[in-house]
Amino acid sequence: MAKSQVVIAKTPRLLRPETVPEFQAMFEHIYGAVNRKHYSDDHLVRRLMEEINVAMELARKDRRDAFAIQLPNIYSWYNAVANRYGIDLQEVLWKKYPGICSYCLRESNCVCGIEHPEISKEDKAILLRRLRREREGREPKTLREHQELHARLYRWQNERIMPIQVVAHLAEEAGELSRDLRHCKSGEADDDACGEMADIASWMFATATRLSLSPIDDLVWQRFSYECDLCHSDECQCKIVP
């Protein structure tokens, strides 16, 4: 997906975002200029991975309360990567998860973790394309609706495993994203990288749901209410980027 293909939604300044594109636009408004000034493509990806590594440490130490802050931090850098590479997060989420698990093809209570269904890539691709056409216009719009969809798909499976295992999946997907982006042109993301971005979001949703946190849209808004969490300007003015 080329950088020029993504359209950042026009959101009234300081109005609380609800949809995935509105949150993406908010982070571009706050950090777009400073990120372009201070960060290369690779640097942005490394910052995302650093924040996910912090989450791994918090999970290892069972500091669940800290995720109310750390998940928004991850989501901020996740959006920074999406904006840099021209990735439409609403589009990639629905393409990978059109109301079903894209691996076992169930509409709820995914069983991938225990049954490992054998469905050919070709059959999956055909079904997913058909479902996207049939369900056009019915995709989740708000960030919360996306989290609710992923809870319907994966809550049962994720409740069977420890929180650190959920976060480990998040870290695994970030590593796969880094690998895929290394082979992309600067500022562009191919289909594999876009798929990994959808998977990262899915595991962020899973983390919030598994830890019984507030919905991720509330967590993000509490920390980034159309302002930088450090300098508190609606367009980041930080002189030294931490």
Short mmCIF file of N, CA and C in Angstrom, two decimals, residues 32-154:
data_model
loop_
_atom_site.label_atom_id
_atom_site.label_comp_id
_atom_site.label_asym_id
_atom_site.label_seq_id
_atom_site.Cartn_x
_atom_site.Cartn_y
_atom_site.Cartn_z
N GLY A 32 2.52 14.40 13.93
CA GLY A 32 2.99 14.25 12.55
C GLY A 32 4.22 15.08 12.25
N ALA A 33 4.18 16.35 12.58
CA ALA A 33 5.30 17.24 12.24
C ALA A 33 6.56 16.88 13.01
N VAL A 34 6.44 16.61 14.29
CA VAL A 34 7.62 16.32 15.09
C VAL A 34 8.20 14.96 14.71
N ASN A 35 7.34 14.01 14.35
CA ASN A 35 7.85 12.71 13.91
C ASN A 35 8.62 12.82 12.60
N ARG A 36 8.10 13.63 11.69
CA ARG A 36 8.82 13.81 10.42
C ARG A 36 10.16 14.50 10.64
N LYS A 37 10.24 15.36 11.63
CA LYS A 37 11.47 16.09 11.90
C LYS A 37 12.52 15.22 12.58
N HIS A 38 12.09 14.36 13.49
CA HIS A 38 13.04 13.65 14.35
C HIS A 38 13.23 12.18 14.02
N TYR A 39 12.29 11.55 13.33
CA TYR A 39 12.32 10.10 13.22
C TYR A 39 12.35 9.63 11.78
N SER A 40 13.28 8.72 11.48
CA SER A 40 13.26 8.00 10.21
C SER A 40 12.19 6.93 10.27
N ASP A 41 11.95 6.28 9.13
CA ASP A 41 10.98 5.18 9.10
C ASP A 41 11.38 4.10 10.11
N ASP A 42 12.65 3.67 10.05
CA ASP A 42 13.11 2.61 10.94
C ASP A 42 13.02 3.00 12.41
N HIS A 43 13.29 4.27 12.68
CA HIS A 43 13.26 4.75 14.06
C HIS A 43 11.85 4.64 14.63
N LEU A 44 10.86 4.97 13.82
CA LEU A 44 9.48 4.87 14.29
C LEU A 44 9.12 3.42 14.62
N VAL A 45 9.53 2.51 13.77
CA VAL A 45 9.25 1.09 14.02
C VAL A 45 9.95 0.64 15.30
N ARG A 46 11.18 1.09 15.50
CA ARG A 46 11.91 0.71 16.72
C ARG A 46 11.21 1.27 17.96
N ARG A 47 10.68 2.49 17.87
CA ARG A 47 9.98 3.05 19.03
C ARG A 47 8.73 2.24 19.36
N LEU A 48 8.01 1.79 18.33
CA LEU A 48 6.86 0.93 18.58
C LEU A 48 7.28 -0.34 19.28
N MET A 49 8.36 -0.94 18.83
CA MET A 49 8.82 -2.19 19.43
C MET A 49 9.32 -1.96 20.86
N GLU A 50 9.94 -0.82 21.11
CA GLU A 50 10.39 -0.51 22.46
C GLU A 50 9.21 -0.44 23.42
N GLU A 51 8.13 0.21 23.00
CA GLU A 51 6.97 0.33 23.88
C GLU A 51 6.33 -1.03 24.12
N ILE A 52 6.33 -1.90 23.12
CA ILE A 52 5.80 -3.25 23.32
C ILE A 52 6.70 -4.06 24.23
N ASN A 53 8.02 -3.82 24.16
CA ASN A 53 8.93 -4.49 25.09
C ASN A 53 8.68 -4.05 26.53
N VAL A 54 8.34 -2.78 26.72
CA VAL A 54 7.97 -2.31 28.06
C VAL A 54 6.75 -3.10 28.55
N ALA A 55 5.78 -3.31 27.65
CA ALA A 55 4.59 -4.08 28.02
C ALA A 55 4.96 -5.51 28.42
N MET A 56 5.95 -6.10 27.74
CA MET A 56 6.40 -7.43 28.11
C MET A 56 6.95 -7.45 29.53
N GLU A 57 7.73 -6.43 29.87
CA GLU A 57 8.27 -6.35 31.24
C GLU A 57 7.15 -6.20 32.26
N LEU A 58 6.16 -5.35 31.95
CA LEU A 58 5.03 -5.16 32.86
C LEU A 58 4.26 -6.46 33.04
N ALA A 59 4.08 -7.21 31.95
CA ALA A 59 3.37 -8.48 32.05
C ALA A 59 4.17 -9.49 32.87
N ARG A 60 5.49 -9.52 32.67
CA ARG A 60 6.34 -10.44 33.43
C ARG A 60 6.26 -10.16 34.92
N LYS A 61 6.17 -8.87 35.28
CA LYS A 61 6.10 -8.47 36.69
C LYS A 61 4.66 -8.41 37.20
N ASP A 62 3.70 -8.77 36.33
CA ASP A 62 2.28 -8.78 36.67
C ASP A 62 1.79 -7.41 37.15
N ARG A 63 2.30 -6.35 36.51
CA ARG A 63 1.88 -4.99 36.84
C ARG A 63 0.72 -4.59 35.93
N ARG A 64 -0.42 -5.19 36.17
CA ARG A 64 -1.56 -5.01 35.28
C ARG A 64 -2.09 -3.58 35.28
N ASP A 65 -1.98 -2.92 36.42
CA ASP A 65 -2.49 -1.55 36.50
C ASP A 65 -1.76 -0.62 35.54
N ALA A 66 -0.49 -0.90 35.25
CA ALA A 66 0.31 -0.02 34.41
C ALA A 66 -0.11 -0.08 32.95
N PHE A 67 -0.87 -1.08 32.56
CA PHE A 67 -1.28 -1.19 31.17
C PHE A 67 -2.28 -0.11 30.77
N ALA A 68 -2.93 0.50 31.73
CA ALA A 68 -3.84 1.60 31.40
C ALA A 68 -3.10 2.77 30.80
N ILE A 69 -1.81 2.88 31.10
CA ILE A 69 -0.95 3.91 30.49
C ILE A 69 -0.17 3.34 29.32
N GLN A 70 0.34 2.12 29.47
CA GLN A 70 1.22 1.58 28.44
C GLN A 70 0.50 1.25 27.14
N LEU A 71 -0.72 0.76 27.21
CA LEU A 71 -1.44 0.46 25.97
C LEU A 71 -1.67 1.72 25.12
N PRO A 72 -2.08 2.85 25.71
CA PRO A 72 -2.16 4.07 24.91
C PRO A 72 -0.82 4.49 24.32
N ASN A 73 0.27 4.31 25.06
CA ASN A 73 1.59 4.62 24.51
C ASN A 73 1.87 3.78 23.26
N ILE A 74 1.57 2.49 23.35
CA ILE A 74 1.76 1.62 22.19
C ILE A 74 0.88 2.06 21.04
N TYR A 75 -0.37 2.39 21.34
CA TYR A 75 -1.29 2.77 20.28
C TYR A 75 -0.85 4.06 19.60
N SER A 76 -0.23 4.96 20.34
CA SER A 76 0.29 6.20 19.75
C SER A 76 1.37 5.91 18.71
N TRP A 77 2.36 5.09 19.09
CA TRP A 77 3.44 4.78 18.14
C TRP A 77 2.95 3.88 17.02
N TYR A 78 1.96 3.06 17.28
CA TYR A 78 1.33 2.24 16.24
C TYR A 78 0.72 3.14 15.16
N ASN A 79 0.03 4.19 15.59
CA ASN A 79 -0.54 5.13 14.63
C ASN A 79 0.55 5.92 13.92
N ALA A 80 1.63 6.23 14.62
CA ALA A 80 2.74 6.94 13.98
C ALA A 80 3.32 6.12 12.82
N VAL A 81 3.47 4.81 13.04
CA VAL A 81 3.97 3.94 11.98
C VAL A 81 2.97 3.90 10.82
N ALA A 82 1.68 3.76 11.15
CA ALA A 82 0.65 3.71 10.12
C ALA A 82 0.65 4.98 9.28
N ASN A 83 0.75 6.13 9.93
CA ASN A 83 0.74 7.40 9.19
C ASN A 83 1.99 7.55 8.34
N ARG A 84 3.13 7.11 8.84
CA ARG A 84 4.36 7.23 8.07
C ARG A 84 4.31 6.36 6.81
N TYR A 85 3.75 5.17 6.94
CA TYR A 85 3.74 4.24 5.82
C TYR A 85 2.46 4.30 4.99
N GLY A 86 1.59 5.25 5.28
CA GLY A 86 0.38 5.41 4.49
C GLY A 86 -0.59 4.27 4.64
N ILE A 87 -0.70 3.71 5.84
CA ILE A 87 -1.57 2.56 6.07
C ILE A 87 -2.91 3.03 6.64
N ASP A 88 -3.98 2.72 5.95
CA ASP A 88 -5.33 3.02 6.42
C ASP A 88 -5.74 1.92 7.40
N LEU A 89 -5.73 2.23 8.69
CA LEU A 89 -5.94 1.20 9.71
C LEU A 89 -7.35 0.62 9.66
N GLN A 90 -8.34 1.44 9.35
CA GLN A 90 -9.69 0.92 9.21
C GLN A 90 -9.74 -0.12 8.08
N GLU A 91 -9.10 0.19 6.99
CA GLU A 91 -9.10 -0.72 5.84
C GLU A 91 -8.39 -2.03 6.15
N VAL A 92 -7.22 -1.96 6.77
CA VAL A 92 -6.47 -3.20 6.99
C VAL A 92 -7.13 -4.08 8.05
N LEU A 93 -7.78 -3.45 9.04
CA LEU A 93 -8.47 -4.24 10.05
C LEU A 93 -9.63 -5.02 9.45
N TRP A 94 -10.41 -4.39 8.60
CA TRP A 94 -11.56 -5.08 8.02
C TRP A 94 -11.11 -6.09 6.97
N LYS A 95 -10.04 -5.79 6.26
CA LYS A 95 -9.55 -6.75 5.27
C LYS A 95 -9.10 -8.04 5.95
N LYS A 96 -8.42 -7.93 7.08
CA LYS A 96 -7.91 -9.12 7.77
C LYS A 96 -8.99 -9.79 8.61
N TYR A 97 -9.92 -9.01 9.16
CA TYR A 97 -10.93 -9.55 10.07
C TYR A 97 -12.33 -9.06 9.67
N PRO A 98 -12.88 -9.59 8.56
CA PRO A 98 -14.21 -9.15 8.10
C PRO A 98 -15.34 -9.82 8.86
N GLY A 99 -15.31 -9.67 10.19
CA GLY A 99 -16.34 -10.26 11.03
C GLY A 99 -16.08 -11.69 11.42
N ILE A 100 -14.95 -12.25 10.99
CA ILE A 100 -14.60 -13.62 11.33
C ILE A 100 -13.11 -13.70 11.65
N CYS A 101 -12.72 -14.81 12.30
CA CYS A 101 -11.30 -15.10 12.44
C CYS A 101 -10.76 -15.47 11.06
N SER A 102 -9.71 -14.82 10.65
CA SER A 102 -9.18 -15.05 9.31
C SER A 102 -8.39 -16.35 9.20
N TYR A 103 -8.31 -17.11 10.29
CA TYR A 103 -7.58 -18.38 10.27
C TYR A 103 -8.54 -19.58 10.33
N CYS A 104 -9.44 -19.62 11.33
CA CYS A 104 -10.39 -20.73 11.43
C CYS A 104 -11.74 -20.40 10.82
N LEU A 105 -11.97 -19.12 10.48
CA LEU A 105 -13.16 -18.65 9.77
C LEU A 105 -14.43 -18.73 10.62
N ARG A 106 -14.29 -18.76 11.94
CA ARG A 106 -15.47 -18.74 12.82
C ARG A 106 -15.87 -17.30 13.11
N GLU A 107 -17.17 -17.08 13.36
CA GLU A 107 -17.68 -15.75 13.66
C GLU A 107 -17.64 -15.43 15.14
N SER A 108 -17.34 -16.39 15.97
CA SER A 108 -17.18 -16.17 17.41
C SER A 108 -16.42 -17.36 17.99
N ASN A 109 -15.84 -17.13 19.16
CA ASN A 109 -15.17 -18.21 19.90
C ASN A 109 -14.20 -19.01 19.04
N CYS A 110 -13.22 -18.30 18.50
CA CYS A 110 -12.16 -18.92 17.69
C CYS A 110 -11.56 -20.11 18.41
N VAL A 111 -11.27 -21.17 17.63
CA VAL A 111 -10.71 -22.39 18.21
C VAL A 111 -9.31 -22.68 17.69
N CYS A 112 -8.69 -21.68 17.04
CA CYS A 112 -7.37 -21.91 16.45
C CYS A 112 -6.37 -22.46 17.46
N GLY A 113 -6.46 -21.99 18.70
CA GLY A 113 -5.45 -22.35 19.69
C GLY A 113 -5.46 -23.81 20.08
N ILE A 114 -6.59 -24.52 19.86
CA ILE A 114 -6.65 -25.91 20.30
C ILE A 114 -6.92 -26.89 19.16
N GLU A 115 -7.55 -26.43 18.08
CA GLU A 115 -7.93 -27.36 17.02
C GLU A 115 -7.06 -27.26 15.77
N HIS A 116 -6.43 -26.12 15.55
CA HIS A 116 -5.58 -25.92 14.38
C HIS A 116 -6.25 -26.38 13.09
N PRO A 117 -7.34 -25.72 12.73
CA PRO A 117 -8.09 -26.17 11.54
C PRO A 117 -7.24 -26.11 10.27
N GLU A 118 -7.42 -27.09 9.42
CA GLU A 118 -6.67 -27.15 8.17
C GLU A 118 -7.55 -26.64 7.03
N ILE A 119 -7.34 -25.39 6.67
CA ILE A 119 -8.07 -24.76 5.56
C ILE A 119 -7.03 -24.18 4.63
N SER A 120 -7.12 -24.49 3.37
CA SER A 120 -6.11 -24.03 2.44
C SER A 120 -6.13 -22.52 2.30
N LYS A 121 -4.97 -21.96 1.99
CA LYS A 121 -4.87 -20.52 1.79
C LYS A 121 -5.80 -20.06 0.67
N GLU A 122 -5.93 -20.87 -0.35
CA GLU A 122 -6.78 -20.50 -1.48
C GLU A 122 -8.25 -20.42 -1.06
N ASP A 123 -8.71 -21.43 -0.30
CA ASP A 123 -10.10 -21.42 0.17
C ASP A 123 -10.36 -20.24 1.10
N LYS A 124 -9.39 -19.95 1.97
CA LYS A 124 -9.54 -18.80 2.86
C LYS A 124 -9.66 -17.52 2.06
N ALA A 125 -8.77 -17.34 1.11
CA ALA A 125 -8.75 -16.10 0.32
C ALA A 125 -10.07 -15.90 -0.41
N ILE A 126 -10.63 -16.96 -0.97
CA ILE A 126 -11.90 -16.87 -1.69
C ILE A 126 -13.02 -16.46 -0.74
N LEU A 127 -13.09 -17.12 0.42
CA LEU A 127 -14.15 -16.82 1.37
C LEU A 127 -14.03 -15.40 1.92
N LEU A 128 -12.82 -14.99 2.25
CA LEU A 128 -12.62 -13.66 2.81
C LEU A 128 -13.01 -12.58 1.80
N ARG A 129 -12.67 -12.78 0.53
CA ARG A 129 -13.07 -11.81 -0.49
C ARG A 129 -14.59 -11.73 -0.61
N ARG A 130 -15.25 -12.88 -0.57
CA ARG A 130 -16.71 -12.90 -0.68
C ARG A 130 -17.35 -12.21 0.52
N LEU A 131 -16.84 -12.50 1.71
CA LEU A 131 -17.41 -11.89 2.90
C LEU A 131 -17.25 -10.37 2.89
N ARG A 132 -16.09 -9.90 2.43
CA ARG A 132 -15.90 -8.44 2.38
C ARG A 132 -16.91 -7.80 1.44
N ARG A 133 -17.18 -8.43 0.30
CA ARG A 133 -18.17 -7.89 -0.63
C ARG A 133 -19.57 -7.92 -0.02
N GLU A 134 -19.93 -9.04 0.58
CA GLU A 134 -21.28 -9.20 1.12
C GLU A 134 -21.53 -8.27 2.31
N ARG A 135 -20.49 -8.00 3.07
CA ARG A 135 -20.66 -7.23 4.30
C ARG A 135 -20.21 -5.78 4.16
N GLU A 136 -19.99 -5.33 2.95
CA GLU A 136 -19.57 -3.95 2.73
C GLU A 136 -20.59 -2.99 3.33
N GLY A 137 -20.10 -2.04 4.12
CA GLY A 137 -20.98 -1.09 4.79
C GLY A 137 -21.39 -1.52 6.18
N ARG A 138 -21.07 -2.76 6.56
CA ARG A 138 -21.44 -3.26 7.89
C ARG A 138 -20.23 -3.45 8.80
N GLU A 139 -19.07 -3.00 8.34
CA GLU A 139 -17.87 -3.17 9.14
C GLU A 139 -17.91 -2.28 10.39
N PRO A 140 -17.21 -2.68 11.46
CA PRO A 140 -17.12 -1.82 12.65
C PRO A 140 -16.56 -0.46 12.25
N LYS A 141 -17.09 0.59 12.81
CA LYS A 141 -16.62 1.94 12.50
C LYS A 141 -15.76 2.51 13.63
N THR A 142 -16.25 2.40 14.86
CA THR A 142 -15.53 2.99 15.97
C THR A 142 -14.44 2.05 16.46
N LEU A 143 -13.46 2.64 17.14
CA LEU A 143 -12.40 1.84 17.73
C LEU A 143 -12.98 0.84 18.72
N ARG A 144 -13.99 1.26 19.47
CA ARG A 144 -14.61 0.36 20.45
C ARG A 144 -15.31 -0.81 19.76
N GLU A 145 -15.97 -0.55 18.64
CA GLU A 145 -16.64 -1.62 17.92
C GLU A 145 -15.65 -2.65 17.40
N HIS A 146 -14.48 -2.19 16.99
CA HIS A 146 -13.44 -3.14 16.57
C HIS A 146 -13.00 -3.99 17.76
N GLN A 147 -12.81 -3.39 18.92
CA GLN A 147 -12.43 -4.16 20.09
C GLN A 147 -13.51 -5.17 20.45
N GLU A 148 -14.77 -4.76 20.35
CA GLU A 148 -15.88 -5.68 20.66
C GLU A 148 -15.92 -6.84 19.69
N LEU A 149 -15.64 -6.58 18.41
CA LEU A 149 -15.58 -7.67 17.43
C LEU A 149 -14.48 -8.67 17.81
N HIS A 150 -13.31 -8.17 18.15
CA HIS A 150 -12.20 -9.07 18.47
C HIS A 150 -12.43 -9.78 19.80
N ALA A 151 -13.18 -9.16 20.70
CA ALA A 151 -13.54 -9.87 21.93
C ALA A 151 -14.49 -11.02 21.61
N ARG A 152 -15.43 -10.79 20.70
CA ARG A 152 -16.35 -11.86 20.30
C ARG A 152 -15.59 -13.01 19.64
N LEU A 153 -14.60 -12.67 18.86
CA LEU A 153 -13.83 -13.70 18.17
C LEU A 153 -12.89 -14.46 19.09
N TYR A 154 -12.23 -13.74 20.01
CA TYR A 154 -11.06 -14.33 20.69
C TYR A 154 -11.12 -14.35 22.20
#
